[in-house]
């Protein structure tokens, strides 16, 4: 069974109780329709498990199939610099069928961030390096498609529907 490399750390975007007994890590692509379908299931699971779950999101843009995926990931990172990663993450998934540079700016505006700072940050090579580092960690961890999940560091190979994923989280 593939193991997550590296384990979750300060480089990650994480939600929930850091000491939770279960950590769910998703490698996702903002333009992947399967990730879009998994998004509400994961959000429901986060709500239902409360303090029993820590959720970590890592970027795995499949740029050959999804030309706006990497730009969306960089945009989420740029919003993260202003403390709005998760708001941007949610709005990108909710608008994933309409992604364009203009849409990403419109989404950023909805989060209430400073658009001038956002515009500067999306051009910072450090953000692309962060996205690339997430992708490379996915490759090292055995990710070969999205969404891919790891539960407490071990690759989950089941369905991403809420019932299946929840059953594996509440062992």
Short mmCIF file of N, CA and C in Angstrom, two decimals:
data_model
loop_
_atom_site.label_atom_id
_atom_site.label_comp_id
_atom_site.label_asym_id
_atom_site.label_seq_id
_atom_site.Cartn_x
_atom_site.Cartn_y
_atom_site.Cartn_z
N UNK A 1 0.85 -1.18 0.00
CA UNK A 1 0.00 0.00 0.00
C UNK A 1 0.89 1.24 0.00
N UNK A 2 0.59 2.18 -0.89
CA UNK A 2 1.38 3.40 -1.00
C UNK A 2 1.23 4.25 0.25
N UNK A 3 2.35 4.86 0.64
CA UNK A 3 2.34 5.75 1.82
C UNK A 3 2.55 7.19 1.37
N UNK A 4 1.95 8.06 2.11
CA UNK A 4 2.02 9.49 1.84
C UNK A 4 3.43 10.01 2.15
N UNK A 5 4.01 10.70 1.15
CA UNK A 5 5.35 11.26 1.30
C UNK A 5 5.39 12.68 0.76
N UNK A 6 5.68 13.68 1.55
CA UNK A 6 5.90 13.65 2.99
C UNK A 6 4.57 13.64 3.74
N UNK A 7 4.63 13.35 5.03
CA UNK A 7 3.40 13.44 5.84
C UNK A 7 2.95 14.90 5.93
N UNK A 8 1.70 15.12 6.32
CA UNK A 8 1.22 16.50 6.46
C UNK A 8 2.11 17.32 7.39
N UNK A 9 2.30 18.57 6.99
CA UNK A 9 3.16 19.44 7.78
C UNK A 9 2.79 20.89 7.55
N UNK A 10 3.66 21.78 7.99
CA UNK A 10 3.35 23.21 7.89
C UNK A 10 3.25 23.72 6.46
N UNK A 11 3.76 22.97 5.50
CA UNK A 11 3.67 23.36 4.10
C UNK A 11 2.26 23.17 3.53
N UNK A 12 1.42 22.47 4.26
CA UNK A 12 0.09 22.10 3.74
C UNK A 12 -1.01 23.06 4.18
N UNK A 13 -2.09 23.03 3.42
CA UNK A 13 -3.33 23.70 3.83
C UNK A 13 -4.17 22.64 4.53
N UNK A 14 -4.45 22.88 5.81
CA UNK A 14 -5.15 21.90 6.62
C UNK A 14 -6.29 22.56 7.36
N UNK A 15 -7.34 21.78 7.57
CA UNK A 15 -8.51 22.23 8.34
C UNK A 15 -8.80 21.20 9.40
N UNK A 16 -9.36 21.65 10.49
CA UNK A 16 -9.78 20.73 11.54
C UNK A 16 -8.74 20.60 12.64
N UNK A 17 -9.04 19.71 13.53
CA UNK A 17 -8.26 19.48 14.74
C UNK A 17 -6.92 18.83 14.38
N UNK A 18 -5.82 19.53 14.69
CA UNK A 18 -4.50 18.99 14.38
C UNK A 18 -4.25 17.66 15.09
N UNK A 19 -4.86 17.46 16.23
CA UNK A 19 -4.69 16.21 16.96
C UNK A 19 -5.77 15.19 16.68
N UNK A 20 -6.52 15.37 15.62
CA UNK A 20 -7.62 14.45 15.30
C UNK A 20 -7.09 13.03 15.08
N UNK A 21 -7.89 12.03 15.43
CA UNK A 21 -7.43 10.66 15.22
C UNK A 21 -7.34 10.26 13.75
N UNK A 22 -8.02 10.99 12.88
CA UNK A 22 -8.02 10.66 11.45
C UNK A 22 -7.60 11.89 10.65
N UNK A 23 -6.63 11.70 9.77
CA UNK A 23 -6.22 12.74 8.83
C UNK A 23 -6.51 12.25 7.43
N UNK A 24 -7.29 13.05 6.70
CA UNK A 24 -7.63 12.75 5.31
C UNK A 24 -6.89 13.76 4.43
N UNK A 25 -6.07 13.25 3.53
CA UNK A 25 -5.33 14.09 2.60
C UNK A 25 -5.89 13.85 1.21
N UNK A 26 -6.24 14.92 0.53
CA UNK A 26 -6.71 14.81 -0.85
C UNK A 26 -5.69 15.45 -1.78
N UNK A 27 -5.37 14.73 -2.85
CA UNK A 27 -4.66 15.31 -3.98
C UNK A 27 -5.73 15.61 -5.01
N UNK A 28 -5.89 16.89 -5.33
CA UNK A 28 -6.96 17.29 -6.22
C UNK A 28 -6.53 18.22 -7.32
N UNK A 29 -7.40 18.30 -8.30
CA UNK A 29 -7.22 19.14 -9.48
C UNK A 29 -8.50 19.96 -9.58
N UNK A 30 -8.38 21.28 -9.53
CA UNK A 30 -9.57 22.13 -9.49
C UNK A 30 -10.44 22.03 -10.75
N UNK A 31 -9.90 21.52 -11.83
CA UNK A 31 -10.69 21.42 -13.05
C UNK A 31 -11.16 19.99 -13.33
N UNK A 32 -10.78 19.07 -12.49
CA UNK A 32 -11.17 17.66 -12.66
C UNK A 32 -12.63 17.48 -12.25
N UNK A 33 -13.47 16.96 -13.16
CA UNK A 33 -14.88 16.78 -12.79
C UNK A 33 -15.09 15.78 -11.65
N UNK A 34 -14.23 14.78 -11.54
CA UNK A 34 -14.35 13.82 -10.43
C UNK A 34 -14.05 14.51 -9.09
N UNK A 35 -13.07 15.42 -9.10
CA UNK A 35 -12.79 16.19 -7.88
C UNK A 35 -13.97 17.09 -7.55
N UNK A 36 -14.60 17.62 -8.59
CA UNK A 36 -15.78 18.45 -8.39
C UNK A 36 -16.92 17.66 -7.77
N UNK A 37 -17.04 16.39 -8.16
CA UNK A 37 -18.08 15.54 -7.57
C UNK A 37 -17.71 15.13 -6.14
N UNK A 38 -16.42 14.95 -5.88
CA UNK A 38 -15.98 14.57 -4.54
C UNK A 38 -16.08 15.74 -3.56
N UNK A 39 -15.98 16.96 -4.06
CA UNK A 39 -15.95 18.14 -3.19
C UNK A 39 -17.11 18.18 -2.19
N UNK A 40 -18.38 18.08 -2.62
CA UNK A 40 -19.45 18.14 -1.60
C UNK A 40 -19.45 16.95 -0.65
N UNK A 41 -19.01 15.79 -1.13
CA UNK A 41 -18.93 14.62 -0.24
C UNK A 41 -17.89 14.86 0.85
N UNK A 42 -16.75 15.39 0.46
CA UNK A 42 -15.70 15.67 1.45
C UNK A 42 -16.17 16.74 2.43
N UNK A 43 -16.84 17.76 1.93
CA UNK A 43 -17.34 18.81 2.83
C UNK A 43 -18.36 18.24 3.82
N UNK A 44 -19.23 17.35 3.36
CA UNK A 44 -20.19 16.72 4.28
C UNK A 44 -19.46 15.89 5.34
N UNK A 45 -18.46 15.17 4.92
CA UNK A 45 -17.69 14.33 5.85
C UNK A 45 -16.99 15.21 6.88
N UNK A 46 -16.41 16.31 6.44
CA UNK A 46 -15.74 17.22 7.38
C UNK A 46 -16.73 17.71 8.43
N UNK A 47 -17.93 18.08 7.99
CA UNK A 47 -18.95 18.55 8.93
C UNK A 47 -19.37 17.46 9.90
N UNK A 48 -19.60 16.26 9.37
CA UNK A 48 -20.09 15.16 10.21
C UNK A 48 -19.05 14.68 11.22
N UNK A 49 -17.77 14.68 10.81
CA UNK A 49 -16.74 14.15 11.72
C UNK A 49 -16.23 15.18 12.70
N UNK A 50 -16.46 16.45 12.42
CA UNK A 50 -16.08 17.50 13.37
C UNK A 50 -14.62 17.39 13.80
N UNK A 51 -14.40 17.42 15.10
CA UNK A 51 -13.03 17.39 15.64
C UNK A 51 -12.34 16.04 15.46
N UNK A 52 -13.06 15.07 14.94
CA UNK A 52 -12.46 13.75 14.72
C UNK A 52 -11.69 13.64 13.43
N UNK A 53 -11.66 14.74 12.65
CA UNK A 53 -11.01 14.68 11.34
C UNK A 53 -10.18 15.92 11.09
N UNK A 54 -9.02 15.71 10.53
CA UNK A 54 -8.19 16.78 10.00
C UNK A 54 -8.14 16.56 8.50
N UNK A 55 -8.40 17.61 7.72
CA UNK A 55 -8.41 17.51 6.26
C UNK A 55 -7.29 18.35 5.69
N UNK A 56 -6.54 17.75 4.78
CA UNK A 56 -5.42 18.42 4.11
C UNK A 56 -5.66 18.34 2.61
N UNK A 57 -5.45 19.46 1.93
CA UNK A 57 -5.59 19.50 0.47
C UNK A 57 -4.23 19.78 -0.16
N UNK A 58 -3.88 18.95 -1.14
CA UNK A 58 -2.65 19.16 -1.91
C UNK A 58 -3.02 19.22 -3.39
N UNK A 59 -2.28 20.04 -4.10
CA UNK A 59 -2.54 20.24 -5.53
C UNK A 59 -1.95 19.11 -6.36
N UNK A 60 -2.73 18.67 -7.34
CA UNK A 60 -2.24 17.69 -8.31
C UNK A 60 -2.86 18.04 -9.66
N UNK A 61 -2.48 19.21 -10.21
CA UNK A 61 -3.10 19.65 -11.47
C UNK A 61 -2.66 18.78 -12.64
N UNK A 62 -3.63 18.25 -13.34
CA UNK A 62 -3.36 17.44 -14.53
C UNK A 62 -3.48 18.35 -15.74
N UNK A 63 -2.43 19.12 -15.95
CA UNK A 63 -2.46 20.22 -16.92
C UNK A 63 -2.68 19.76 -18.36
N UNK A 64 -2.27 18.55 -18.70
CA UNK A 64 -2.47 18.08 -20.07
C UNK A 64 -3.96 17.95 -20.39
N UNK A 65 -4.75 17.59 -19.40
CA UNK A 65 -6.20 17.43 -19.59
C UNK A 65 -6.98 18.66 -19.16
N UNK A 66 -6.44 19.41 -18.22
CA UNK A 66 -7.16 20.53 -17.62
C UNK A 66 -6.28 21.78 -17.66
N UNK A 67 -6.38 22.54 -18.75
CA UNK A 67 -5.45 23.66 -18.96
C UNK A 67 -5.52 24.77 -17.90
N UNK A 68 -6.61 24.89 -17.15
CA UNK A 68 -6.71 25.94 -16.12
C UNK A 68 -6.40 25.41 -14.71
N UNK A 69 -6.12 24.12 -14.60
CA UNK A 69 -5.94 23.52 -13.27
C UNK A 69 -4.76 24.13 -12.52
N UNK A 70 -3.64 24.29 -13.18
CA UNK A 70 -2.47 24.82 -12.48
C UNK A 70 -2.66 26.30 -12.14
N UNK A 71 -3.26 27.05 -13.05
CA UNK A 71 -3.54 28.46 -12.77
C UNK A 71 -4.49 28.58 -11.57
N UNK A 72 -5.47 27.69 -11.50
CA UNK A 72 -6.40 27.71 -10.37
C UNK A 72 -5.68 27.38 -9.07
N UNK A 73 -4.76 26.42 -9.13
CA UNK A 73 -4.00 26.05 -7.93
C UNK A 73 -3.14 27.23 -7.46
N UNK A 74 -2.50 27.90 -8.41
CA UNK A 74 -1.68 29.06 -8.06
C UNK A 74 -2.57 30.17 -7.49
N UNK A 75 -3.74 30.35 -8.07
CA UNK A 75 -4.67 31.36 -7.56
C UNK A 75 -5.10 31.04 -6.12
N UNK A 76 -5.34 29.76 -5.84
CA UNK A 76 -5.70 29.37 -4.47
C UNK A 76 -4.55 29.66 -3.51
N UNK A 77 -3.32 29.38 -3.97
CA UNK A 77 -2.15 29.68 -3.13
C UNK A 77 -2.03 31.19 -2.89
N UNK A 78 -2.27 31.97 -3.94
CA UNK A 78 -2.20 33.43 -3.80
C UNK A 78 -3.25 33.92 -2.80
N UNK A 79 -4.45 33.38 -2.87
CA UNK A 79 -5.48 33.74 -1.89
C UNK A 79 -5.07 33.30 -0.49
N UNK A 80 -4.37 32.17 -0.43
CA UNK A 80 -3.88 31.67 0.85
C UNK A 80 -2.93 32.64 1.53
N UNK A 81 -2.17 33.38 0.75
CA UNK A 81 -1.26 34.37 1.33
C UNK A 81 -2.03 35.46 2.08
N UNK A 82 -3.30 35.61 1.73
CA UNK A 82 -4.14 36.60 2.42
C UNK A 82 -5.13 35.91 3.35
N UNK A 83 -4.86 34.65 3.68
CA UNK A 83 -5.69 33.92 4.62
C UNK A 83 -7.02 33.45 4.06
N UNK A 84 -7.10 33.32 2.73
CA UNK A 84 -8.38 32.95 2.10
C UNK A 84 -8.25 31.70 1.22
N UNK A 85 -7.31 30.82 1.56
CA UNK A 85 -7.15 29.61 0.73
C UNK A 85 -8.45 28.82 0.65
N UNK A 86 -9.06 28.54 1.79
CA UNK A 86 -10.23 27.66 1.79
C UNK A 86 -11.43 28.31 1.11
N UNK A 87 -11.60 29.62 1.25
CA UNK A 87 -12.69 30.29 0.55
C UNK A 87 -12.48 30.18 -0.97
N UNK A 88 -11.25 30.40 -1.39
CA UNK A 88 -10.92 30.29 -2.82
C UNK A 88 -11.10 28.86 -3.29
N UNK A 89 -10.62 27.90 -2.52
CA UNK A 89 -10.75 26.46 -2.83
C UNK A 89 -12.22 26.13 -3.09
N UNK A 90 -13.09 26.55 -2.18
CA UNK A 90 -14.52 26.23 -2.31
C UNK A 90 -15.13 26.89 -3.56
N UNK A 91 -14.83 28.17 -3.75
CA UNK A 91 -15.42 28.89 -4.89
C UNK A 91 -14.89 28.39 -6.23
N UNK A 92 -13.64 27.99 -6.28
CA UNK A 92 -13.11 27.42 -7.53
C UNK A 92 -13.85 26.13 -7.85
N UNK A 93 -14.01 25.25 -6.86
CA UNK A 93 -14.72 24.00 -7.15
C UNK A 93 -16.18 24.27 -7.56
N UNK A 94 -16.80 25.23 -6.93
CA UNK A 94 -18.20 25.53 -7.28
C UNK A 94 -18.33 26.14 -8.67
N UNK A 95 -17.23 26.67 -9.20
CA UNK A 95 -17.24 27.30 -10.53
C UNK A 95 -16.30 26.60 -11.50
N UNK A 96 -15.99 25.36 -11.24
CA UNK A 96 -14.95 24.69 -12.02
C UNK A 96 -15.28 24.56 -13.51
N UNK A 97 -16.53 24.61 -13.88
CA UNK A 97 -16.89 24.51 -15.30
C UNK A 97 -16.65 25.81 -16.06
N UNK A 98 -16.34 26.88 -15.34
CA UNK A 98 -16.20 28.19 -15.98
C UNK A 98 -14.81 28.80 -15.78
N UNK A 99 -13.82 27.99 -15.46
CA UNK A 99 -12.51 28.55 -15.11
C UNK A 99 -11.83 29.23 -16.29
N UNK A 100 -11.38 30.43 -16.02
CA UNK A 100 -10.61 31.23 -16.97
C UNK A 100 -9.82 32.22 -16.11
N UNK A 101 -8.85 32.91 -16.67
CA UNK A 101 -8.16 33.93 -15.86
C UNK A 101 -9.15 34.96 -15.29
N UNK A 102 -10.12 35.36 -16.09
CA UNK A 102 -11.10 36.34 -15.62
C UNK A 102 -11.95 35.78 -14.48
N UNK A 103 -12.33 34.52 -14.61
CA UNK A 103 -13.13 33.89 -13.56
C UNK A 103 -12.35 33.80 -12.26
N UNK A 104 -11.06 33.46 -12.36
CA UNK A 104 -10.25 33.37 -11.14
C UNK A 104 -10.16 34.72 -10.44
N UNK A 105 -10.05 35.80 -11.19
CA UNK A 105 -10.05 37.13 -10.57
C UNK A 105 -11.43 37.45 -9.98
N UNK A 106 -12.49 37.07 -10.67
CA UNK A 106 -13.84 37.31 -10.14
C UNK A 106 -14.05 36.53 -8.84
N UNK A 107 -13.56 35.30 -8.82
CA UNK A 107 -13.67 34.49 -7.60
C UNK A 107 -12.85 35.12 -6.48
N UNK A 108 -11.64 35.54 -6.82
CA UNK A 108 -10.78 36.18 -5.81
C UNK A 108 -11.48 37.40 -5.23
N UNK A 109 -12.13 38.16 -6.09
CA UNK A 109 -12.84 39.36 -5.62
C UNK A 109 -13.95 38.97 -4.64
N UNK A 110 -14.64 37.86 -4.91
CA UNK A 110 -15.70 37.41 -4.00
C UNK A 110 -15.18 37.06 -2.62
N UNK A 111 -13.90 36.63 -2.54
CA UNK A 111 -13.35 36.28 -1.23
C UNK A 111 -13.01 37.52 -0.41
N UNK A 112 -12.98 38.68 -1.07
CA UNK A 112 -12.70 39.91 -0.34
C UNK A 112 -11.22 40.21 -0.18
N UNK A 113 -10.37 39.51 -0.92
CA UNK A 113 -8.95 39.78 -0.79
C UNK A 113 -8.56 41.03 -1.58
N UNK A 114 -7.36 41.52 -1.30
CA UNK A 114 -6.79 42.66 -2.01
C UNK A 114 -6.38 42.17 -3.40
N UNK A 115 -7.09 42.65 -4.43
CA UNK A 115 -6.85 42.15 -5.79
C UNK A 115 -5.50 42.57 -6.36
N UNK A 116 -5.01 43.72 -5.95
CA UNK A 116 -3.69 44.14 -6.42
C UNK A 116 -2.63 43.18 -5.87
N UNK A 117 -2.74 42.86 -4.60
CA UNK A 117 -1.80 41.92 -3.99
C UNK A 117 -1.95 40.54 -4.64
N UNK A 118 -3.18 40.12 -4.87
CA UNK A 118 -3.45 38.83 -5.54
C UNK A 118 -2.80 38.81 -6.92
N UNK A 119 -2.96 39.89 -7.66
CA UNK A 119 -2.39 39.98 -9.01
C UNK A 119 -0.87 39.87 -8.97
N UNK A 120 -0.26 40.47 -7.97
CA UNK A 120 1.21 40.36 -7.81
C UNK A 120 1.60 38.95 -7.39
N UNK A 121 0.85 38.38 -6.44
CA UNK A 121 1.21 37.08 -5.89
C UNK A 121 1.11 35.95 -6.92
N UNK A 122 0.11 36.01 -7.81
CA UNK A 122 -0.01 34.90 -8.78
C UNK A 122 1.16 34.86 -9.75
N UNK A 123 1.94 35.92 -9.80
CA UNK A 123 3.12 35.94 -10.66
C UNK A 123 4.41 35.54 -9.93
N UNK A 124 4.29 35.28 -8.64
CA UNK A 124 5.45 34.90 -7.84
C UNK A 124 5.81 33.44 -8.15
N UNK A 125 7.02 33.19 -8.65
CA UNK A 125 7.41 31.81 -8.97
C UNK A 125 7.33 30.87 -7.76
N UNK A 126 7.41 31.41 -6.56
CA UNK A 126 7.34 30.56 -5.36
C UNK A 126 6.00 29.81 -5.27
N UNK A 127 4.94 30.43 -5.77
CA UNK A 127 3.64 29.75 -5.71
C UNK A 127 3.58 28.59 -6.70
N UNK A 128 4.13 28.79 -7.88
CA UNK A 128 4.17 27.68 -8.84
C UNK A 128 5.07 26.56 -8.29
N UNK A 129 6.14 26.93 -7.62
CA UNK A 129 7.03 25.92 -7.02
C UNK A 129 6.28 25.14 -5.94
N UNK A 130 5.42 25.81 -5.16
CA UNK A 130 4.62 25.13 -4.13
C UNK A 130 3.68 24.12 -4.78
N UNK A 131 3.01 24.55 -5.87
CA UNK A 131 2.09 23.65 -6.58
C UNK A 131 2.88 22.47 -7.16
N UNK A 132 4.04 22.75 -7.74
CA UNK A 132 4.87 21.67 -8.30
C UNK A 132 5.34 20.72 -7.20
N UNK A 133 5.67 21.26 -6.04
CA UNK A 133 6.11 20.41 -4.92
C UNK A 133 4.98 19.49 -4.46
N UNK A 134 3.76 20.02 -4.42
CA UNK A 134 2.60 19.17 -4.09
C UNK A 134 2.47 18.05 -5.13
N UNK A 135 2.56 18.42 -6.40
CA UNK A 135 2.43 17.43 -7.47
C UNK A 135 3.49 16.35 -7.33
N UNK A 136 4.73 16.77 -7.12
CA UNK A 136 5.83 15.81 -6.99
C UNK A 136 5.64 14.90 -5.78
N UNK A 137 5.11 15.45 -4.69
CA UNK A 137 4.86 14.60 -3.51
C UNK A 137 3.77 13.58 -3.84
N UNK A 138 2.81 13.98 -4.67
CA UNK A 138 1.79 13.03 -5.11
C UNK A 138 2.39 11.90 -5.92
N UNK A 139 3.26 12.25 -6.85
CA UNK A 139 3.91 11.21 -7.67
C UNK A 139 4.69 10.25 -6.77
N UNK A 140 5.45 10.81 -5.81
CA UNK A 140 6.24 9.96 -4.89
C UNK A 140 5.33 9.08 -4.02
N UNK A 141 4.11 9.55 -3.80
CA UNK A 141 3.17 8.82 -2.94
C UNK A 141 2.30 7.83 -3.71
N UNK A 142 2.46 7.78 -5.03
CA UNK A 142 1.70 6.82 -5.82
C UNK A 142 0.41 7.37 -6.40
N UNK A 143 0.25 8.68 -6.40
CA UNK A 143 -0.95 9.27 -7.00
C UNK A 143 -0.84 9.16 -8.52
N UNK A 144 -1.89 8.65 -9.13
CA UNK A 144 -1.90 8.54 -10.59
C UNK A 144 -3.20 9.06 -11.19
N UNK A 145 -3.97 9.77 -10.41
CA UNK A 145 -5.21 10.36 -10.88
C UNK A 145 -5.83 11.16 -9.75
N UNK A 146 -6.88 11.88 -10.10
CA UNK A 146 -7.54 12.70 -9.08
C UNK A 146 -9.03 12.43 -9.08
N UNK A 147 -9.66 12.54 -7.92
CA UNK A 147 -9.04 12.79 -6.63
C UNK A 147 -8.38 11.53 -6.09
N UNK A 148 -7.30 11.69 -5.37
CA UNK A 148 -6.65 10.59 -4.65
C UNK A 148 -6.61 10.97 -3.18
N UNK A 149 -6.92 9.99 -2.36
CA UNK A 149 -7.01 10.23 -0.92
C UNK A 149 -6.04 9.34 -0.15
N UNK A 150 -5.58 9.89 0.97
CA UNK A 150 -4.76 9.14 1.92
C UNK A 150 -5.42 9.29 3.28
N UNK A 151 -5.56 8.16 3.96
CA UNK A 151 -6.15 8.15 5.30
C UNK A 151 -5.05 7.77 6.27
N UNK A 152 -4.74 8.66 7.17
CA UNK A 152 -3.65 8.45 8.13
C UNK A 152 -2.38 7.96 7.43
N UNK A 153 -2.09 8.57 6.29
CA UNK A 153 -0.85 8.30 5.60
C UNK A 153 -0.87 7.15 4.62
N UNK A 154 -1.97 6.42 4.53
CA UNK A 154 -2.05 5.28 3.63
C UNK A 154 -3.04 5.57 2.50
N UNK A 155 -2.65 5.16 1.29
CA UNK A 155 -3.49 5.45 0.13
C UNK A 155 -4.81 4.71 0.23
N UNK A 156 -5.86 5.45 -0.03
CA UNK A 156 -7.22 4.91 -0.05
C UNK A 156 -7.56 4.62 -1.50
N UNK A 157 -7.94 3.40 -1.79
CA UNK A 157 -8.20 3.02 -3.18
C UNK A 157 -9.68 2.80 -3.48
N UNK A 158 -10.54 3.17 -2.56
CA UNK A 158 -11.97 2.99 -2.78
C UNK A 158 -12.60 4.16 -3.51
N UNK A 159 -13.91 4.10 -3.61
CA UNK A 159 -14.68 5.15 -4.27
C UNK A 159 -14.66 6.44 -3.45
N UNK A 160 -14.82 7.56 -4.14
CA UNK A 160 -14.85 8.84 -3.43
C UNK A 160 -16.26 9.27 -3.08
N UNK A 161 -17.25 8.38 -3.25
CA UNK A 161 -18.59 8.77 -2.82
C UNK A 161 -18.60 8.84 -1.30
N UNK A 162 -19.50 9.65 -0.77
CA UNK A 162 -19.50 9.94 0.67
C UNK A 162 -19.60 8.68 1.52
N UNK A 163 -20.50 7.78 1.15
CA UNK A 163 -20.71 6.59 1.96
C UNK A 163 -19.45 5.73 2.05
N UNK A 164 -18.82 5.50 0.91
CA UNK A 164 -17.61 4.66 0.89
C UNK A 164 -16.47 5.32 1.64
N UNK A 165 -16.28 6.59 1.38
CA UNK A 165 -15.17 7.30 2.03
C UNK A 165 -15.40 7.38 3.54
N UNK A 166 -16.62 7.68 3.93
CA UNK A 166 -16.93 7.78 5.37
C UNK A 166 -16.72 6.44 6.06
N UNK A 167 -17.11 5.36 5.40
CA UNK A 167 -16.93 4.03 6.01
C UNK A 167 -15.46 3.74 6.27
N UNK A 168 -14.59 4.22 5.41
CA UNK A 168 -13.15 3.99 5.59
C UNK A 168 -12.54 4.92 6.64
N UNK A 169 -13.21 6.03 6.90
CA UNK A 169 -12.69 7.00 7.87
C UNK A 169 -13.11 6.66 9.30
N UNK A 170 -14.18 5.93 9.43
CA UNK A 170 -14.71 5.63 10.76
C UNK A 170 -14.52 4.16 11.09
N UNK A 171 -13.28 3.71 10.96
CA UNK A 171 -12.96 2.31 11.22
C UNK A 171 -13.03 1.98 12.67
#
